[in-house]
mmCIF file of C-alpha atoms in Angstrom:
data_model
loop_
_atom_site.group_PDB
_atom_site.id
_atom_site.type_symbol
_atom_site.label_atom_id
_atom_site.label_comp_id
_atom_site.label_asym_id
_atom_site.label_seq_id
_atom_site.Cartn_x
_atom_site.Cartn_y
_atom_site.Cartn_z
ATOM 1 C CA MET A 1 -8.157 -38.284 33.177
ATOM 2 C CA ASP A 2 -5.784 -38.068 30.250
ATOM 3 C CA ARG A 3 -8.679 -38.532 27.840
ATOM 4 C CA LYS A 4 -10.595 -35.660 29.461
ATOM 5 C CA LEU A 5 -7.531 -33.456 29.258
ATOM 6 C CA LEU A 6 -7.057 -34.368 25.614
ATOM 7 C CA CYS A 7 -10.697 -33.576 24.843
ATOM 8 C CA ALA A 8 -10.403 -30.263 26.662
ATOM 9 C CA ASN A 9 -7.316 -29.376 24.647
ATOM 10 C CA VAL A 10 -9.049 -30.288 21.389
ATOM 11 C CA VAL A 11 -12.084 -28.169 22.264
ATOM 12 C CA LEU A 12 -9.857 -25.273 23.312
ATOM 13 C CA ALA A 13 -7.793 -25.492 20.138
ATOM 14 C CA PHE A 14 -10.957 -25.637 18.019
ATOM 15 C CA GLY A 15 -12.364 -22.619 19.843
ATOM 16 C CA VAL A 16 -9.190 -20.628 19.311
ATOM 17 C CA LEU A 17 -9.214 -21.613 15.641
ATOM 18 C CA LEU A 18 -12.788 -20.406 15.186
ATOM 19 C CA THR A 19 -12.038 -17.166 17.000
ATOM 20 C CA ALA A 20 -8.926 -16.492 14.941
ATOM 21 C CA GLY A 21 -10.602 -17.207 11.602
ATOM 22 C CA CYS A 22 -7.161 -17.854 10.196
ATOM 23 C CA PHE A 23 -8.059 -19.766 7.030
ATOM 24 C CA SER A 24 -7.541 -17.385 4.146
ATOM 25 C CA ASN A 25 -5.499 -16.836 1.030
ATOM 26 C CA GLY A 26 -5.217 -13.997 -1.413
ATOM 27 C CA ALA A 27 -4.076 -13.114 -4.895
ATOM 28 C CA VAL A 28 -2.839 -9.845 -6.391
ATOM 29 C CA GLU A 29 -2.645 -8.849 -10.038
ATOM 30 C CA PHE A 30 -0.358 -5.993 -11.136
ATOM 31 C CA ASP A 31 -1.004 -3.601 -13.993
ATOM 32 C CA SER A 32 1.443 -3.153 -16.872
ATOM 33 C CA LYS A 33 3.248 -0.219 -15.239
ATOM 34 C CA CYS A 34 4.533 -2.491 -12.476
ATOM 35 C CA ASP A 35 6.539 -4.427 -15.066
ATOM 36 C CA ALA A 36 8.319 -1.217 -16.062
ATOM 37 C CA PHE A 37 9.354 -0.602 -12.442
ATOM 38 C CA GLU A 38 11.419 -3.805 -12.452
ATOM 39 C CA SER A 39 14.212 -2.337 -14.600
ATOM 40 C CA ALA A 40 14.654 0.839 -12.508
ATOM 41 C CA SER A 41 17.768 1.386 -10.404
ATOM 42 C CA VAL A 42 19.378 4.077 -8.259
ATOM 43 C CA SER A 43 23.019 4.940 -7.681
ATOM 44 C CA LYS A 44 22.736 7.823 -5.188
ATOM 45 C CA ASN A 45 22.070 7.589 -1.443
ATOM 46 C CA TYR A 46 18.761 8.924 -0.104
ATOM 47 C CA PHE A 47 17.468 9.869 3.333
ATOM 48 C CA ILE A 48 13.698 9.314 3.539
ATOM 49 C CA GLU A 49 12.909 12.518 5.386
ATOM 50 C CA GLN A 50 9.137 12.128 5.324
ATOM 51 C CA ILE A 51 6.654 9.550 4.065
ATOM 52 C CA GLU A 52 2.947 10.363 3.915
ATOM 53 C CA LEU A 53 0.193 7.844 3.182
ATOM 54 C CA ARG A 54 -3.461 8.839 2.999
ATOM 55 C CA GLY A 55 -6.628 8.121 1.113
ATOM 56 C CA MET A 56 -6.606 9.731 -2.320
ATOM 57 C CA ALA A 57 -9.281 12.320 -1.474
ATOM 58 C CA ASP A 58 -7.680 13.179 1.870
ATOM 59 C CA LEU A 59 -4.231 13.540 0.353
ATOM 60 C CA PHE A 60 -5.375 15.968 -2.315
ATOM 61 C CA SER A 61 -7.793 17.983 -0.181
ATOM 62 C CA LYS A 62 -5.299 18.406 2.679
ATOM 63 C CA ASP A 63 -3.078 21.079 1.174
ATOM 64 C CA LYS A 64 -2.780 20.442 -2.527
ATOM 65 C CA ALA A 65 -6.125 20.919 -4.275
ATOM 66 C CA CYS A 66 -9.841 21.107 -3.569
ATOM 67 C CA ALA A 67 -11.643 18.423 -5.551
ATOM 68 C CA SER A 68 -15.436 18.112 -5.428
ATOM 69 C CA SER A 69 -17.096 14.902 -4.262
ATOM 70 C CA ASN A 70 -18.269 14.257 -7.824
ATOM 71 C CA ASP A 71 -14.670 14.281 -9.013
ATOM 72 C CA MET A 72 -13.622 11.512 -6.614
ATOM 73 C CA THR A 73 -15.434 8.654 -8.373
ATOM 74 C CA SER A 74 -12.239 7.512 -10.085
ATOM 75 C CA VAL A 75 -8.536 8.227 -10.065
ATOM 76 C CA SER A 76 -8.571 9.749 -13.527
ATOM 77 C CA ASN A 77 -11.340 12.204 -12.535
ATOM 78 C CA SER A 78 -9.938 13.077 -9.121
ATOM 79 C CA LEU A 79 -6.444 13.689 -10.426
ATOM 80 C CA GLY A 80 -7.497 15.538 -13.561
ATOM 81 C CA LYS A 81 -7.314 19.278 -13.040
ATOM 82 C CA ALA A 82 -6.197 18.859 -9.436
ATOM 83 C CA PHE A 83 -3.134 16.870 -10.490
ATOM 84 C CA ALA A 84 -1.250 19.726 -12.174
ATOM 85 C CA ALA A 85 -2.231 22.207 -9.472
ATOM 86 C CA ALA A 86 -1.060 19.836 -6.755
ATOM 87 C CA LEU A 87 2.358 19.381 -8.312
ATOM 88 C CA GLU A 88 2.740 23.117 -8.754
ATOM 89 C CA ARG A 89 1.903 23.835 -5.127
ATOM 90 C CA VAL A 90 4.045 21.164 -3.486
ATOM 91 C CA SER A 91 7.027 21.784 -5.760
ATOM 92 C CA SER A 92 7.259 25.352 -4.474
ATOM 93 C CA ARG A 93 7.819 24.104 -0.909
ATOM 94 C CA PRO A 94 11.121 22.857 0.451
ATOM 95 C CA VAL A 95 11.429 19.143 1.135
ATOM 96 C CA SER A 96 11.190 19.895 4.837
ATOM 97 C CA SER A 97 10.643 22.786 7.204
ATOM 98 C CA SER A 98 11.109 23.306 10.930
ATOM 99 C CA GLU A 99 7.330 23.232 11.420
ATOM 100 C CA GLU A 100 6.868 19.887 9.629
ATOM 101 C CA VAL A 101 9.697 17.853 11.111
ATOM 102 C CA GLU A 102 9.953 17.298 14.855
ATOM 103 C CA ASP A 103 13.260 15.438 14.701
ATOM 104 C CA LYS A 104 15.199 16.455 11.622
ATOM 105 C CA ASN A 105 17.545 13.508 11.964
ATOM 106 C CA ARG A 106 14.843 10.833 11.727
ATOM 107 C CA MET A 107 12.155 9.994 9.212
ATOM 108 C CA ARG A 108 8.709 11.452 9.882
ATOM 109 C CA LEU A 109 5.568 9.355 9.331
ATOM 110 C CA VAL A 110 2.395 11.167 8.292
ATOM 111 C CA GLY A 111 -1.024 9.577 7.880
ATOM 112 C CA GLY A 112 -4.698 10.043 8.604
ATOM 113 C CA PHE A 113 -4.775 7.020 10.914
ATOM 114 C CA GLY A 114 -2.321 4.783 12.731
ATOM 115 C CA ARG A 115 -2.981 2.185 10.049
ATOM 116 C CA ASP A 116 -1.826 4.646 7.369
ATOM 117 C CA LYS A 117 1.396 5.298 9.265
ATOM 118 C CA LYS A 118 1.987 1.564 9.606
ATOM 119 C CA ARG A 119 1.582 1.074 5.865
ATOM 120 C CA GLY A 120 3.884 4.027 5.186
ATOM 121 C CA LEU A 121 6.459 2.540 7.542
ATOM 122 C CA GLY A 122 6.185 -0.709 5.596
ATOM 123 C CA VAL A 123 7.202 1.118 2.419
ATOM 124 C CA ALA A 124 10.148 2.788 4.161
ATOM 125 C CA ASN A 125 11.285 -0.527 5.653
ATOM 126 C CA TRP A 126 11.123 -2.229 2.261
ATOM 127 C CA LEU A 127 13.203 0.512 0.668
ATOM 128 C CA SER A 128 15.829 0.592 3.434
ATOM 129 C CA HIS A 129 15.937 -3.091 4.454
ATOM 130 C CA ASP A 130 14.311 -5.519 2.010
ATOM 131 C CA GLY A 131 14.545 -3.899 -1.413
ATOM 132 C CA PRO A 132 17.288 -4.510 -3.997
ATOM 133 C CA PHE A 133 18.801 -1.066 -3.253
ATOM 134 C CA ALA A 134 18.453 -1.129 0.523
ATOM 135 C CA SER A 135 21.982 0.210 0.949
ATOM 136 C CA ASN A 136 20.938 3.380 -0.935
ATOM 137 C CA PHE A 137 18.099 4.304 1.433
ATOM 138 C CA THR A 138 18.116 5.289 5.098
ATOM 139 C CA THR A 139 15.554 6.573 7.596
ATOM 140 C CA THR A 140 18.217 8.428 9.612
ATOM 141 C CA ARG A 141 19.813 11.619 8.349
ATOM 142 C CA ASN A 142 23.204 11.126 6.781
ATOM 143 C CA ALA A 143 25.489 13.810 5.387
ATOM 144 C CA ASP A 144 26.054 11.689 2.277
ATOM 145 C CA ALA A 145 22.348 11.018 1.671
ATOM 146 C CA GLU A 146 20.056 13.345 -0.260
ATOM 147 C CA PRO A 147 16.755 14.040 1.579
ATOM 148 C CA ILE A 148 13.555 13.006 -0.171
ATOM 149 C CA SER A 149 9.869 13.205 0.733
ATOM 150 C CA ILE A 150 7.328 10.598 -0.394
ATOM 151 C CA SER A 151 3.562 11.120 -0.637
ATOM 152 C CA ILE A 152 1.218 8.205 -1.364
ATOM 153 C CA GLY A 153 -2.479 8.395 -2.157
ATOM 154 C CA ILE A 154 -4.637 5.261 -2.275
ATOM 155 C CA SER A 155 -8.153 4.864 -3.661
ATOM 156 C CA LYS A 156 -9.901 1.530 -3.019
ATOM 157 C CA THR A 157 -12.953 0.359 -4.973
ATOM 158 C CA ASP A 158 -15.077 -2.717 -4.336
ATOM 159 C CA ALA A 159 -14.802 -4.953 -7.420
ATOM 160 C CA ASN A 160 -17.222 -7.708 -6.360
ATOM 161 C CA GLY A 161 -19.724 -8.672 -9.024
ATOM 162 C CA ALA A 162 -22.987 -10.617 -9.121
ATOM 163 C CA ILE A 163 -21.269 -14.005 -8.791
ATOM 164 C CA ALA A 164 -19.306 -12.794 -5.766
ATOM 165 C CA ALA A 165 -22.515 -11.463 -4.198
ATOM 166 C CA ALA A 166 -24.200 -14.863 -4.627
ATOM 167 C CA ASN A 167 -21.150 -16.615 -3.190
ATOM 168 C CA ASN A 168 -21.076 -14.316 -0.155
ATOM 169 C CA PHE A 169 -24.775 -14.849 0.472
ATOM 170 C CA LEU A 170 -24.037 -18.573 0.685
ATOM 171 C CA ALA A 171 -21.101 -17.828 2.994
ATOM 172 C CA PHE A 172 -23.387 -15.770 5.224
ATOM 173 C CA CYS A 173 -25.984 -18.556 5.376
ATOM 174 C CA THR A 174 -23.322 -21.095 6.391
ATOM 175 C CA LEU A 175 -21.790 -18.777 9.026
ATOM 176 C CA ASN A 176 -18.719 -18.389 6.812
ATOM 177 C CA ILE A 177 -18.001 -22.114 6.617
ATOM 178 C CA TRP A 178 -18.308 -21.615 2.876
ATOM 179 C CA PRO A 179 -15.488 -19.139 1.964
ATOM 180 C CA TRP A 180 -16.255 -15.432 1.818
ATOM 181 C CA TYR A 181 -14.862 -13.791 -1.337
ATOM 182 C CA HIS A 182 -13.698 -10.230 -1.727
ATOM 183 C CA SER A 183 -12.232 -8.374 -4.683
ATOM 184 C CA SER A 184 -10.915 -4.809 -4.639
ATOM 185 C CA SER A 185 -9.282 -2.521 -7.156
ATOM 186 C CA LEU A 186 -6.681 -0.172 -5.658
ATOM 187 C CA ASP A 187 -5.341 2.892 -7.468
ATOM 188 C CA TYR A 188 -2.084 4.399 -6.245
ATOM 189 C CA TYR A 189 -0.596 7.854 -6.703
ATOM 190 C CA VAL A 190 3.068 8.099 -5.697
ATOM 191 C CA GLU A 191 4.935 11.398 -5.552
ATOM 192 C CA VAL A 192 8.606 11.883 -4.723
ATOM 193 C CA LYS A 193 10.094 15.283 -3.874
ATOM 194 C CA SER A 194 13.849 15.661 -4.021
ATOM 195 C CA ALA A 195 16.458 18.305 -4.764
ATOM 196 C CA ALA A 196 15.912 17.568 -8.472
ATOM 197 C CA GLY A 197 12.204 18.392 -8.357
ATOM 198 C CA VAL A 198 8.881 16.579 -8.084
ATOM 199 C CA LYS A 199 8.087 13.373 -9.921
ATOM 200 C CA SER A 200 4.926 11.303 -9.730
ATOM 201 C CA GLU A 201 3.383 8.128 -11.068
ATOM 202 C CA ARG A 202 0.083 6.247 -10.932
ATOM 203 C CA PHE A 203 -0.557 2.501 -11.070
ATOM 204 C CA SER A 204 -3.241 -0.002 -10.090
ATOM 205 C CA LEU A 205 -3.399 -3.358 -8.286
ATOM 206 C CA GLN A 206 -6.231 -5.895 -8.122
ATOM 207 C CA GLU A 207 -6.647 -7.772 -4.828
ATOM 208 C CA GLN A 208 -8.797 -10.882 -4.307
ATOM 209 C CA SER A 209 -9.107 -13.258 -1.381
ATOM 210 C CA LEU A 210 -11.055 -16.096 0.240
ATOM 211 C CA THR A 211 -11.693 -16.239 3.991
ATOM 212 C CA SER A 212 -13.419 -18.948 6.021
ATOM 213 C CA TRP A 213 -13.628 -20.485 9.470
ATOM 214 C CA MET A 214 -12.846 -23.837 7.825
ATOM 215 C CA PRO A 215 -9.961 -25.018 5.580
ATOM 216 C CA LEU A 216 -12.097 -24.541 2.464
ATOM 217 C CA ALA A 217 -10.536 -21.076 2.209
ATOM 218 C CA LEU A 218 -7.144 -22.669 1.642
ATOM 219 C CA CYS A 219 -8.191 -23.404 -1.927
ATOM 220 C CA PRO A 220 -6.340 -20.970 -4.225
ATOM 221 C CA VAL A 221 -8.332 -17.947 -5.294
ATOM 222 C CA PRO A 222 -9.666 -18.749 -8.781
ATOM 223 C CA ALA A 223 -7.967 -15.847 -10.522
ATOM 224 C CA TRP A 224 -4.796 -14.980 -12.379
ATOM 225 C CA ALA A 225 -2.200 -13.601 -9.957
ATOM 226 C CA ASP A 226 1.280 -12.085 -10.027
ATOM 227 C CA TYR A 227 1.558 -12.506 -6.253
ATOM 228 C CA ARG A 228 -0.126 -14.852 -3.762
ATOM 229 C CA ASP A 229 -0.113 -14.937 0.018
ATOM 230 C CA MET A 230 -1.952 -16.837 2.768
ATOM 231 C CA SER A 231 -3.733 -13.681 3.868
ATOM 232 C CA ALA A 232 -7.139 -12.062 3.519
ATOM 233 C CA TYR A 233 -5.367 -8.812 2.611
ATOM 234 C CA PRO A 234 -2.198 -9.776 0.734
ATOM 235 C CA LEU A 235 -1.432 -6.212 -0.299
ATOM 236 C CA GLU A 236 -1.147 -4.842 3.219
ATOM 237 C CA GLU A 237 0.821 -7.935 4.277
ATOM 238 C CA GLY A 238 3.709 -7.042 1.988
ATOM 239 C CA GLY A 239 2.716 -6.795 -1.661
ATOM 240 C CA GLU A 240 1.731 -3.137 -1.413
ATOM 241 C CA ALA A 241 4.975 -1.945 0.200
ATOM 242 C CA LYS A 242 7.026 -3.733 -2.426
ATOM 243 C CA GLN A 243 5.181 -2.249 -5.409
ATOM 244 C CA ILE A 244 5.157 1.283 -3.988
ATOM 245 C CA GLY A 245 8.858 0.942 -3.168
ATOM 246 C CA LYS A 246 9.637 -0.139 -6.726
ATOM 247 C CA CYS A 247 7.673 2.853 -7.998
ATOM 248 C CA VAL A 248 9.730 5.191 -5.773
ATOM 249 C CA ILE A 249 12.948 3.675 -7.147
ATOM 250 C CA SER A 250 11.699 4.185 -10.708
ATOM 251 C CA LEU A 251 10.933 7.852 -9.984
ATOM 252 C CA LEU A 252 14.418 8.408 -8.563
ATOM 253 C CA GLY A 253 16.220 6.299 -11.157
ATOM 254 C CA GLU A 254 17.916 7.309 -14.341
ATOM 255 C CA THR A 255 15.134 5.742 -16.429
ATOM 256 C CA SER A 256 12.318 7.389 -14.432
ATOM 257 C CA MET A 257 8.937 7.344 -16.165
ATOM 258 C CA GLY A 258 7.082 9.758 -13.892
ATOM 259 C CA THR A 259 5.783 13.286 -14.402
ATOM 260 C CA THR A 260 8.388 15.916 -13.576
ATOM 261 C CA GLY A 261 7.383 18.974 -11.628
ATOM 262 C CA LEU A 262 9.203 22.250 -11.070
ATOM 263 C CA VAL A 263 12.799 22.160 -9.916
ATOM 264 C CA LEU A 264 13.237 22.996 -6.263
ATOM 265 C CA GLU A 265 15.382 25.972 -5.434
#
C-alpha cells in the first residue's frame, strides 16, 4: 500500500513538473548607458504621481506624435522627428490634472494592458522600496515631496538567428526536452516630467533564455551577461524594473544625462 502511494506521489509530482515547465534560466546584457546610471544620485524627495508603461508605438501615437508604420522599424527611426515634437507637447502640460488623476493622493498606473501596469508598478516599487534611494521616493502624496510623472516606452525585437532557429527546431521535435532558446533586444525610452521640466533617455537591454521540460535548461545560457536569473524572462522578473529605476534616478539627479525639455510653468 505504501509503495502504491509512493508511486502515485511520484507520478503526480512528475505530472505537476511537466505542467509547470519550470526549468529555465536567463541572461541579460546591458548597454553602455546603464553603466553611467550607476553613479547617479538624488537628494530631493519625490512623489511618483503617475507612471505610464506602453509599447513604443502606442506610447507615441497616444497623444504625443503620429508616426507612420514604416517609421516604427527601430527606435532611432520611430523617435526621430516624433521625439522632439513629443517632448514639446508633453512639456506644455502640467504634471497632473483633475481629469487624469482619480485619487490625487495616490500614484496612478497607466498602461495598455494589465501586464503593462504590473511592470510599471514594479518600477515604482523598486524606486520606493528596493532602490538605493528608496527613502526619496513615495507613491503617496506628501507635502515635502515633489510630484513627478514617468512615461516608459518599450520596443521588443526578436534577435534569434539561424543557429537559434535550428536549436528550436530540435526542441520542437523533442517536445521541448531539448531546451528552447529565445533572444530578444529591448529598447527603452524613459521620460520624467517634474517641476524642473522634461528629461528623457534611451537605452537597450539584450535578453536570452533557455526553457525546457527537463533539467537540461538549467545549463547557463551560453552568452555574456551582466545579470542572470532562473527565469525564462529575467527582465520582467526584476532586471527591467531595476534598470528603468536607475535611469529615472539619473534623469532626476544632479549629473543627469538626459535630454531636457521646456521648463514647466
